[in-house]
Each structure stands twice: as C-alpha cells, then as structure tokens.
Amino acid sequence: MYAMILSDFFLMRNYFVKMAVGFVVLGAFVTLVAGNAPWIILFVSFILPLSWASSLLMLDARRDWEGFRLALPLTRASVMRGRYVTYALIVFGGALVGMVAYLLAWAISLGAPAASALAMRPIDFDGQILVLVVAASIAIPMATMALILPPLARFSLTRATRFIPVVPLILFAAASLLRDQLQPIYDAMAPFADDVENIMFTPTGTFIAAGAIVMIGIALYLASCFASMRIYEKREF
C-alpha cells in the first residue's frame, strides 16, 4: 500500500504543486472581488482532487501501468487501499489549499485596504461558517469519489466514463419522481431542521455539526473502499 501511495505522489507531485499555486491565486482573487466568499474553499477542494485523480487515471490508462502494477508483488487489495489513501490525502490537501486562498485574501484585505476596494462587499471573517465550510469541503469530495471509484475499479477508465455521467442523471430523475412522495416527510421534519440549524450555529454545535459532516463523508468513503477492493479482486484483465 505504501509503495502505491509513494508511486502516485512521485508521478503527480509537480502537477499538484502547479494546481495548488494556481488555485491559491485564483481563489484569493475571486474572494477579493466577491467579498466574503468562504465557499471558495469548497470549490477548490472539489475541483482540485477530481482533476488530480482524473489526470492520474488517464496517465495509468495511457501507459498501461495498471497491468504492470499487477505484475508487482502487490495484492490487488493493497493496490486499491493505496489508491484510496492517496485520493483522501489529496482531498485534505485541496481543503488546505482552499483555506490558504481564503485566508490570503482576508489578510490582503486587512493589510491593503486599496485591494479590498475591489470587493463587492467586505470580507468579514466568520469562524463558525469557516469551520462548517471546511467540513463540507472534506465530506463532499469524499462522498463524490465514493460514488465514482467503484465503477472505475470494475471497468477501465475509458469504459467507466461511459457510465459515470449517467449516475447524476439517474439520481436527479429519481429525486424528481419522488419529490411529491417525499414532500410530507420534508414538511414534518421542517421544525426539527430549524432546531438543528439554531443549534448548529452555537459555538459547540458548530464543531459537533462539522465533525458529523466529516464523519459521514469518511464513512461513505470507507464503505466505497471496501466495495472497490472486493470488485477489484474479482476483475479480469
């Protein structure tokens, strides 16, 4: 597993550095112009890991390293575990890059008032919102990869890309069909949701909510990892 992680980072380290620098500059600029925009952290942490992972998978497919890797003294389970750990580290790295971009813009707005004049509204540092956004910036990319990676473990990249775009369409169609049936449940839970929101924005509730969001994302990711290991062990090349 460690060999898999090291090989992935050795191959893609320069690409990650270039992307990280680019996203820090872009994120800081967008935050300065848009004003108080902590959601830039979520944008960066979502786009950066997916772009990095897709580039790694395309490199594998183009050079046929998947077959070469299976000829090494590595079990298929260790290969898949290593790949999942690599992607998880990139997700955390993407959230860190997004935080750096946002905090850089905030620091510039404090140190250079002339730069903050470009903003549509002032950058007001809100620690509670920042904690929740960072939690979502970890959980949402992990949940997205949890859906994408099992088909990639079952099929090659070129074959899986035929099916993966269909998944959001199926989910959207199912949500549209079930909207009327789920409306009574939503109405019944609305008061409870309001109470949860009020608790969430207390100092203690913010950290509890952030921890719950991250744990949900990690749980989905771990379940996806176990499923992918089972699928990859039975795959025929």
PDB file of N, CA, C and O in Angstrom, residues 150-211:
ATOM      1  N   PRO A 150     -15.850   3.013  -7.315  1.00  0.00           N
ATOM      2  CA  PRO A 150     -16.200   1.609  -7.569  1.00  0.00           C
ATOM      3  C   PRO A 150     -16.395   1.266  -9.049  1.00  0.00           C
ATOM      4  O   PRO A 150     -15.889   0.225  -9.499  1.00  0.00           O
ATOM      5  N   PRO A 151     -17.097   2.096  -9.859  1.00  0.00           N
ATOM      6  CA  PRO A 151     -17.141   1.776 -11.294  1.00  0.00           C
ATOM      7  C   PRO A 151     -15.763   1.770 -11.952  1.00  0.00           C
ATOM      8  O   PRO A 151     -15.510   0.972 -12.864  1.00  0.00           O
ATOM      9  N   LEU A 152     -14.865   2.643 -11.490  1.00  0.00           N
ATOM     10  CA  LEU A 152     -13.508   2.645 -12.033  1.00  0.00           C
ATOM     11  C   LEU A 152     -12.744   1.395 -11.639  1.00  0.00           C
ATOM     12  O   LEU A 152     -11.871   0.933 -12.375  1.00  0.00           O
ATOM     13  N   ALA A 153     -13.057   0.829 -10.464  1.00  0.00           N
ATOM     14  CA  ALA A 153     -12.424  -0.425 -10.048  1.00  0.00           C
ATOM     15  C   ALA A 153     -12.942  -1.601 -10.865  1.00  0.00           C
ATOM     16  O   ALA A 153     -12.220  -2.574 -11.072  1.00  0.00           O
ATOM     17  N   ARG A 154     -14.182  -1.498 -11.316  1.00  0.00           N
ATOM     18  CA  ARG A 154     -14.776  -2.600 -12.083  1.00  0.00           C
ATOM     19  C   ARG A 154     -14.414  -2.527 -13.559  1.00  0.00           C
ATOM     20  O   ARG A 154     -14.145  -3.548 -14.203  1.00  0.00           O
ATOM     21  N   PHE A 155     -14.390  -1.338 -14.115  1.00  0.00           N
ATOM     22  CA  PHE A 155     -14.122  -1.156 -15.542  1.00  0.00           C
ATOM     23  C   PHE A 155     -12.844  -0.342 -15.719  1.00  0.00           C
ATOM     24  O   PHE A 155     -12.344   0.265 -14.781  1.00  0.00           O
ATOM     25  N   SER A 156     -12.352  -0.310 -16.913  1.00  0.00           N
ATOM     26  CA  SER A 156     -11.236   0.572 -17.224  1.00  0.00           C
ATOM     27  C   SER A 156     -11.748   2.011 -17.271  1.00  0.00           C
ATOM     28  O   SER A 156     -12.952   2.264 -17.281  1.00  0.00           O
ATOM     29  N   LEU A 157     -10.807   2.969 -17.295  1.00  0.00           N
ATOM     30  CA  LEU A 157     -11.202   4.374 -17.304  1.00  0.00           C
ATOM     31  C   LEU A 157     -12.057   4.699 -18.518  1.00  0.00           C
ATOM     32  O   LEU A 157     -13.077   5.375 -18.409  1.00  0.00           O
ATOM     33  N   THR A 158     -11.657   4.205 -19.678  1.00  0.00           N
ATOM     34  CA  THR A 158     -12.384   4.533 -20.898  1.00  0.00           C
ATOM     35  C   THR A 158     -13.789   3.950 -20.886  1.00  0.00           C
ATOM     36  O   THR A 158     -14.736   4.548 -21.390  1.00  0.00           O
ATOM     37  N   ARG A 159     -13.957   2.769 -20.303  1.00  0.00           N
ATOM     38  CA  ARG A 159     -15.291   2.159 -20.237  1.00  0.00           C
ATOM     39  C   ARG A 159     -16.124   2.782 -19.123  1.00  0.00           C
ATOM     40  O   ARG A 159     -17.331   2.965 -19.278  1.00  0.00           O
ATOM     41  N   ALA A 160     -15.485   3.105 -18.005  1.00  0.00           N
ATOM     42  CA  ALA A 160     -16.239   3.662 -16.877  1.00  0.00           C
ATOM     43  C   ALA A 160     -16.788   5.048 -17.190  1.00  0.00           C
ATOM     44  O   ALA A 160     -17.857   5.423 -16.693  1.00  0.00           O
ATOM     45  N   THR A 161     -16.065   5.828 -18.001  1.00  0.00           N
ATOM     46  CA  THR A 161     -16.535   7.172 -18.322  1.00  0.00           C
ATOM     47  C   THR A 161     -17.828   7.154 -19.128  1.00  0.00           C
ATOM     48  O   THR A 161     -18.502   8.183 -19.231  1.00  0.00           O
ATOM     49  N   ARG A 162     -18.175   6.000 -19.692  1.00  0.00           N
ATOM     50  CA  ARG A 162     -19.464   5.904 -20.383  1.00  0.00           C
ATOM     51  C   ARG A 162     -20.623   5.823 -19.406  1.00  0.00           C
ATOM     52  O   ARG A 162     -21.751   6.193 -19.750  1.00  0.00           O
ATOM     53  N   PHE A 163     -20.364   5.319 -18.196  1.00  0.00           N
ATOM     54  CA  PHE A 163     -21.436   5.104 -17.234  1.00  0.00           C
ATOM     55  C   PHE A 163     -21.495   6.183 -16.160  1.00  0.00           C
ATOM     56  O   PHE A 163     -22.587   6.520 -15.693  1.00  0.00           O
ATOM     57  N   ILE A 164     -20.346   6.710 -15.753  1.00  0.00           N
ATOM     58  CA  ILE A 164     -20.319   7.641 -14.627  1.00  0.00           C
ATOM     59  C   ILE A 164     -21.186   8.881 -14.873  1.00  0.00           C
ATOM     60  O   ILE A 164     -21.925   9.299 -13.963  1.00  0.00           O
ATOM     61  N   PRO A 165     -21.159   9.512 -16.070  1.00  0.00           N
ATOM     62  CA  PRO A 165     -22.025  10.687 -16.258  1.00  0.00           C
ATOM     63  C   PRO A 165     -23.511  10.384 -16.137  1.00  0.00           C
ATOM     64  O   PRO A 165     -24.311  11.295 -15.900  1.00  0.00           O
ATOM     65  N   VAL A 166     -23.886   9.123 -16.299  1.00  0.00           N
ATOM     66  CA  VAL A 166     -25.299   8.765 -16.228  1.00  0.00           C
ATOM     67  C   VAL A 166     -25.790   8.751 -14.781  1.00  0.00           C
ATOM     68  O   VAL A 166     -26.973   8.969 -14.510  1.00  0.00           O
ATOM     69  N   VAL A 167     -24.875   8.516 -13.822  1.00  0.00           N
ATOM     70  CA  VAL A 167     -25.269   8.386 -12.413  1.00  0.00           C
ATOM     71  C   VAL A 167     -25.958   9.645 -11.902  1.00  0.00           C
ATOM     72  O   VAL A 167     -27.047   9.553 -11.303  1.00  0.00           O
ATOM     73  N   PRO A 168     -25.407  10.868 -12.094  1.00  0.00           N
ATOM     74  CA  PRO A 168     -26.130  12.059 -11.620  1.00  0.00           C
ATOM     75  C   PRO A 168     -27.490  12.219 -12.283  1.00  0.00           C
ATOM     76  O   PRO A 168     -28.441  12.685 -11.631  1.00  0.00           O
ATOM     77  N   LEU A 169     -27.590  11.848 -13.562  1.00  0.00           N
ATOM     78  CA  LEU A 169     -28.881  11.959 -14.244  1.00  0.00           C
ATOM     79  C   LEU A 169     -29.914  11.027 -13.622  1.00  0.00           C
ATOM     80  O   LEU A 169     -31.083  11.398 -13.443  1.00  0.00           O
ATOM     81  N   ILE A 170     -29.478   9.797 -13.282  1.00  0.00           N
ATOM     82  CA  ILE A 170     -30.393   8.849 -12.643  1.00  0.00           C
ATOM     83  C   ILE A 170     -30.830   9.364 -11.279  1.00  0.00           C
ATOM     84  O   ILE A 170     -32.024   9.299 -10.918  1.00  0.00           O
ATOM     85  N   LEU A 171     -29.877   9.888 -10.497  1.00  0.00           N
ATOM     86  CA  LEU A 171     -30.214  10.419  -9.179  1.00  0.00           C
ATOM     87  C   LEU A 171     -31.156  11.614  -9.283  1.00  0.00           C
ATOM     88  O   LEU A 171     -32.103  11.743  -8.498  1.00  0.00           O
ATOM     89  N   PHE A 172     -30.913  12.476 -10.266  1.00  0.00           N
ATOM     90  CA  PHE A 172     -31.778  13.640 -10.458  1.00  0.00           C
ATOM     91  C   PHE A 172     -33.187  13.213 -10.870  1.00  0.00           C
ATOM     92  O   PHE A 172     -34.189  13.752 -10.372  1.00  0.00           O
ATOM     93  N   ALA A 173     -33.259  12.232 -11.785  1.00  0.00           N
ATOM     94  CA  ALA A 173     -34.576  11.739 -12.215  1.00  0.00           C
ATOM     95  C   ALA A 173     -35.323  11.087 -11.056  1.00  0.00           C
ATOM     96  O   ALA A 173     -36.532  11.297 -10.882  1.00  0.00           O
ATOM     97  N   ALA A 174     -34.603  10.303 -10.249  1.00  0.00           N
ATOM     98  CA  ALA A 174     -35.243   9.654  -9.099  1.00  0.00           C
ATOM     99  C   ALA A 174     -35.735  10.693  -8.097  1.00  0.00           C
ATOM    100  O   ALA A 174     -36.845  10.573  -7.550  1.00  0.00           O
ATOM    101  N   ALA A 175     -34.921  11.737  -7.861  1.00  0.00           N
ATOM    102  CA  ALA A 175     -35.340  12.786  -6.936  1.00  0.00           C
ATOM    103  C   ALA A 175     -36.567  13.525  -7.452  1.00  0.00           C
ATOM    104  O   ALA A 175     -37.473  13.878  -6.677  1.00  0.00           O
ATOM    105  N   SER A 176     -36.620  13.744  -8.769  1.00  0.00           N
ATOM    106  CA  SER A 176     -37.778  14.423  -9.353  1.00  0.00           C
ATOM    107  C   SER A 176     -39.044  13.585  -9.228  1.00  0.00           C
ATOM    108  O   SER A 176     -40.132  14.095  -8.930  1.00  0.00           O
ATOM    109  N   LEU A 177     -38.903  12.278  -9.444  1.00  0.00           N
ATOM    110  CA  LEU A 177     -40.066  11.391  -9.362  1.00  0.00           C
ATOM    111  C   LEU A 177     -40.567  11.246  -7.927  1.00  0.00           C
ATOM    112  O   LEU A 177     -41.775  11.100  -7.694  1.00  0.00           O
ATOM    113  N   LEU A 178     -39.643  11.279  -6.978  1.00  0.00           N
ATOM    114  CA  LEU A 178     -40.009  11.056  -5.579  1.00  0.00           C
ATOM    115  C   LEU A 178     -40.296  12.350  -4.828  1.00  0.00           C
ATOM    116  O   LEU A 178     -40.597  12.300  -3.629  1.00  0.00           O
ATOM    117  N   ARG A 179     -40.216  13.476  -5.519  1.00  0.00           N
ATOM    118  CA  ARG A 179     -40.370  14.755  -4.827  1.00  0.00           C
ATOM    119  C   ARG A 179     -41.727  14.875  -4.149  1.00  0.00           C
ATOM    120  O   ARG A 179     -41.823  15.269  -2.976  1.00  0.00           O
ATOM    121  N   ASP A 180     -42.790  14.529  -4.873  1.00  0.00           N
ATOM    122  CA  ASP A 180     -44.126  14.646  -4.288  1.00  0.00           C
ATOM    123  C   ASP A 180     -44.322  13.676  -3.128  1.00  0.00           C
ATOM    124  O   ASP A 180     -44.965  14.010  -2.127  1.00  0.00           O
ATOM    125  N   GLN A 181     -43.756  12.458  -3.256  1.00  0.00           N
ATOM    126  CA  GLN A 181     -43.900  11.472  -2.187  1.00  0.00           C
ATOM    127  C   GLN A 181     -43.115  11.877  -0.934  1.00  0.00           C
ATOM    128  O   GLN A 181     -43.526  11.563   0.182  1.00  0.00           O
ATOM    129  N   LEU A 182     -42.001  12.575  -1.147  1.00  0.00           N
ATOM    130  CA  LEU A 182     -41.157  12.958  -0.011  1.00  0.00           C
ATOM    131  C   LEU A 182     -41.566  14.292   0.607  1.00  0.00           C
ATOM    132  O   LEU A 182     -41.065  14.632   1.679  1.00  0.00           O
ATOM    133  N   GLN A 183     -42.446  15.032  -0.049  1.00  0.00           N
ATOM    134  CA  GLN A 183     -42.839  16.344   0.468  1.00  0.00           C
ATOM    135  C   GLN A 183     -43.457  16.268   1.863  1.00  0.00           C
ATOM    136  O   GLN A 183     -43.120  17.092   2.727  1.00  0.00           O
ATOM    137  N   PRO A 184     -44.368  15.303   2.150  1.00  0.00           N
ATOM    138  CA  PRO A 184     -44.903  15.230   3.538  1.00  0.00           C
ATOM    139  C   PRO A 184     -43.814  14.972   4.582  1.00  0.00           C
ATOM    140  O   PRO A 184     -43.880  15.519   5.685  1.00  0.00           O
ATOM    141  N   ILE A 185     -42.829  14.150   4.227  1.00  0.00           N
ATOM    142  CA  ILE A 185     -41.725  13.888   5.161  1.00  0.00           C
ATOM    143  C   ILE A 185     -40.928  15.163   5.390  1.00  0.00           C
ATOM    144  O   ILE A 185     -40.545  15.479   6.532  1.00  0.00           O
ATOM    145  N   TYR A 186     -40.694  15.905   4.319  1.00  0.00           N
ATOM    146  CA  TYR A 186     -39.952  17.170   4.445  1.00  0.00           C
ATOM    147  C   TYR A 186     -40.716  18.160   5.319  1.00  0.00           C
ATOM    148  O   TYR A 186     -40.133  18.831   6.183  1.00  0.00           O
ATOM    149  N   ASP A 187     -42.040  18.260   5.111  1.00  0.00           N
ATOM    150  CA  ASP A 187     -42.848  19.186   5.918  1.00  0.00           C
ATOM    151  C   ASP A 187     -42.831  18.784   7.390  1.00  0.00           C
ATOM    152  O   ASP A 187     -42.800  19.657   8.279  1.00  0.00           O
ATOM    153  N   ALA A 188     -42.866  17.486   7.651  1.00  0.00           N
ATOM    154  CA  ALA A 188     -42.864  17.027   9.043  1.00  0.00           C
ATOM    155  C   ALA A 188     -41.528  17.300   9.720  1.00  0.00           C
ATOM    156  O   ALA A 188     -41.473  17.530  10.936  1.00  0.00           O
ATOM    157  N   MET A 189     -40.435  17.261   8.951  1.00  0.00           N
ATOM    158  CA  MET A 189     -39.106  17.451   9.525  1.00  0.00           C
ATOM    159  C   MET A 189     -38.682  18.909   9.554  1.00  0.00           C
ATOM    160  O   MET A 189     -37.622  19.236  10.101  1.00  0.00           O
ATOM    161  N   ALA A 190     -39.457  19.806   8.950  1.00  0.00           N
ATOM    162  CA  ALA A 190     -39.063  21.216   8.874  1.00  0.00           C
ATOM    163  C   ALA A 190     -38.826  21.837  10.252  1.00  0.00           C
ATOM    164  O   ALA A 190     -37.815  22.518  10.462  1.00  0.00           O
ATOM    165  N   PRO A 191     -39.729  21.649  11.241  1.00  0.00           N
ATOM    166  CA  PRO A 191     -39.437  22.224  12.573  1.00  0.00           C
ATOM    167  C   PRO A 191     -38.166  21.651  13.198  1.00  0.00           C
ATOM    168  O   PRO A 191     -37.400  22.391  13.824  1.00  0.00           O
ATOM    169  N   PHE A 192     -37.965  20.351  13.016  1.00  0.00           N
ATOM    170  CA  PHE A 192     -36.744  19.731  13.544  1.00  0.00           C
ATOM    171  C   PHE A 192     -35.512  20.313  12.866  1.00  0.00           C
ATOM    172  O   PHE A 192     -34.486  20.567  13.522  1.00  0.00           O
ATOM    173  N   ALA A 193     -35.595  20.542  11.551  1.00  0.00           N
ATOM    174  CA  ALA A 193     -34.467  21.122  10.820  1.00  0.00           C
ATOM    175  C   ALA A 193     -34.158  22.530  11.306  1.00  0.00           C
ATOM    176  O   ALA A 193     -32.987  22.925  11.397  1.00  0.00           O
ATOM    177  N   ASP A 194     -35.209  23.289  11.650  1.00  0.00           N
ATOM    178  CA  ASP A 194     -34.978  24.637  12.177  1.00  0.00           C
ATOM    179  C   ASP A 194     -34.253  24.582  13.523  1.00  0.00           C
ATOM    180  O   ASP A 194     -33.355  25.394  13.794  1.00  0.00           O
ATOM    181  N   ASP A 195     -34.651  23.626  14.379  1.00  0.00           N
ATOM    182  CA  ASP A 195     -33.980  23.481  15.673  1.00  0.00           C
ATOM    183  C   ASP A 195     -32.514  23.087  15.486  1.00  0.00           C
ATOM    184  O   ASP A 195     -31.626  23.597  16.178  1.00  0.00           O
ATOM    185  N   VAL A 196     -32.267  22.167  14.534  1.00  0.00           N
ATOM    186  CA  VAL A 196     -30.892  21.753  14.263  1.00  0.00           C
ATOM    187  C   VAL A 196     -30.059  22.928  13.766  1.00  0.00           C
ATOM    188  O   VAL A 196     -28.909  23.115  14.162  1.00  0.00           O
ATOM    189  N   GLU A 197     -30.655  23.754  12.911  1.00  0.00           N
ATOM    190  CA  GLU A 197     -29.928  24.918  12.392  1.00  0.00           C
ATOM    191  C   GLU A 197     -29.586  25.897  13.508  1.00  0.00           C
ATOM    192  O   GLU A 197     -28.484  26.454  13.541  1.00  0.00           O
ATOM    193  N   ASN A 198     -30.528  26.097  14.426  1.00  0.00           N
ATOM    194  CA  ASN A 198     -30.256  27.005  15.546  1.00  0.00           C
ATOM    195  C   ASN A 198     -29.128  26.479  16.431  1.00  0.00           C
ATOM    196  O   ASN A 198     -28.275  27.242  16.891  1.00  0.00           O
ATOM    197  N   ILE A 199     -29.131  25.158  16.663  1.00  0.00           N
ATOM    198  CA  ILE A 199     -28.079  24.560  17.478  1.00  0.00           C
ATOM    199  C   ILE A 199     -26.736  24.595  16.744  1.00  0.00           C
ATOM    200  O   ILE A 199     -25.678  24.813  17.334  1.00  0.00           O
ATOM    201  N   MET A 200     -26.791  24.399  15.422  1.00  0.00           N
ATOM    202  CA  MET A 200     -25.572  24.325  14.617  1.00  0.00           C
ATOM    203  C   MET A 200     -24.751  25.603  14.712  1.00  0.00           C
ATOM    204  O   MET A 200     -23.521  25.568  14.647  1.00  0.00           O
ATOM    205  N   PHE A 201     -25.416  26.730  14.861  1.00  0.00           N
ATOM    206  CA  PHE A 201     -24.696  27.997  14.853  1.00  0.00           C
ATOM    207  C   PHE A 201     -24.381  28.503  16.260  1.00  0.00           C
ATOM    208  O   PHE A 201     -24.074  29.684  16.436  1.00  0.00           O
ATOM    209  N   THR A 202     -24.452  27.609  17.237  1.00  0.00           N
ATOM    210  CA  THR A 202     -23.853  27.888  18.539  1.00  0.00           C
ATOM    211  C   THR A 202     -22.397  27.428  18.482  1.00  0.00           C
ATOM    212  O   THR A 202     -22.050  26.572  17.658  1.00  0.00           O
ATOM    213  N   PRO A 203     -21.516  27.964  19.314  1.00  0.00           N
ATOM    214  CA  PRO A 203     -20.092  27.565  19.240  1.00  0.00           C
ATOM    215  C   PRO A 203     -19.878  26.067  19.358  1.00  0.00           C
ATOM    216  O   PRO A 203     -19.131  25.474  18.573  1.00  0.00           O
ATOM    217  N   THR A 204     -20.547  25.420  20.323  1.00  0.00           N
ATOM    218  CA  THR A 204     -20.380  23.976  20.485  1.00  0.00           C
ATOM    219  C   THR A 204     -21.051  23.219  19.348  1.00  0.00           C
ATOM    220  O   THR A 204     -20.499  22.261  18.803  1.00  0.00           O
ATOM    221  N   GLY A 205     -22.250  23.661  18.974  1.00  0.00           N
ATOM    222  CA  GLY A 205     -22.976  22.981  17.909  1.00  0.00           C
ATOM    223  C   GLY A 205     -22.251  23.021  16.581  1.00  0.00           C
ATOM    224  O   GLY A 205     -22.356  22.086  15.776  1.00  0.00           O
ATOM    225  N   THR A 206     -21.511  24.110  16.329  1.00  0.00           N
ATOM    226  CA  THR A 206     -20.770  24.212  15.069  1.00  0.00           C
ATOM    227  C   THR A 206     -19.740  23.097  14.948  1.00  0.00           C
ATOM    228  O   THR A 206     -19.637  22.441  13.904  1.00  0.00           O
ATOM    229  N   PHE A 207     -18.990  22.865  16.005  1.00  0.00           N
ATOM    230  CA  PHE A 207     -17.966  21.822  15.957  1.00  0.00           C
ATOM    231  C   PHE A 207     -18.591  20.424  15.915  1.00  0.00           C
ATOM    232  O   PHE A 207     -18.073  19.529  15.244  1.00  0.00           O
ATOM    233  N   ILE A 208     -19.713  20.239  16.605  1.00  0.00           N
ATOM    234  CA  ILE A 208     -20.397  18.944  16.545  1.00  0.00           C
ATOM    235  C   ILE A 208     -20.921  18.688  15.139  1.00  0.00           C
ATOM    236  O   ILE A 208     -20.767  17.587  14.584  1.00  0.00           O
ATOM    237  N   ALA A 209     -21.539  19.703  14.538  1.00  0.00           N
ATOM    238  CA  ALA A 209     -22.054  19.551  13.173  1.00  0.00           C
ATOM    239  C   ALA A 209     -20.929  19.312  12.177  1.00  0.00           C
ATOM    240  O   ALA A 209     -21.043  18.459  11.289  1.00  0.00           O
ATOM    241  N   ALA A 210     -19.826  20.056  12.331  1.00  0.00           N
ATOM    242  CA  ALA A 210     -18.689  19.867  11.425  1.00  0.00           C
ATOM    243  C   ALA A 210     -18.121  18.457  11.552  1.00  0.00           C
ATOM    244  O   ALA A 210     -17.821  17.803  10.550  1.00  0.00           O
ATOM    245  N   GLY A 211     -17.992  17.982  12.798  1.00  0.00           N
ATOM    246  CA  GLY A 211     -17.495  16.616  12.994  1.00  0.00           C
ATOM    247  C   GLY A 211     -18.420  15.584  12.400  1.00  0.00           C
ATOM    248  O   GLY A 211     -17.972  14.601  11.792  1.00  0.00           O
TER     249      GLY A 211
END
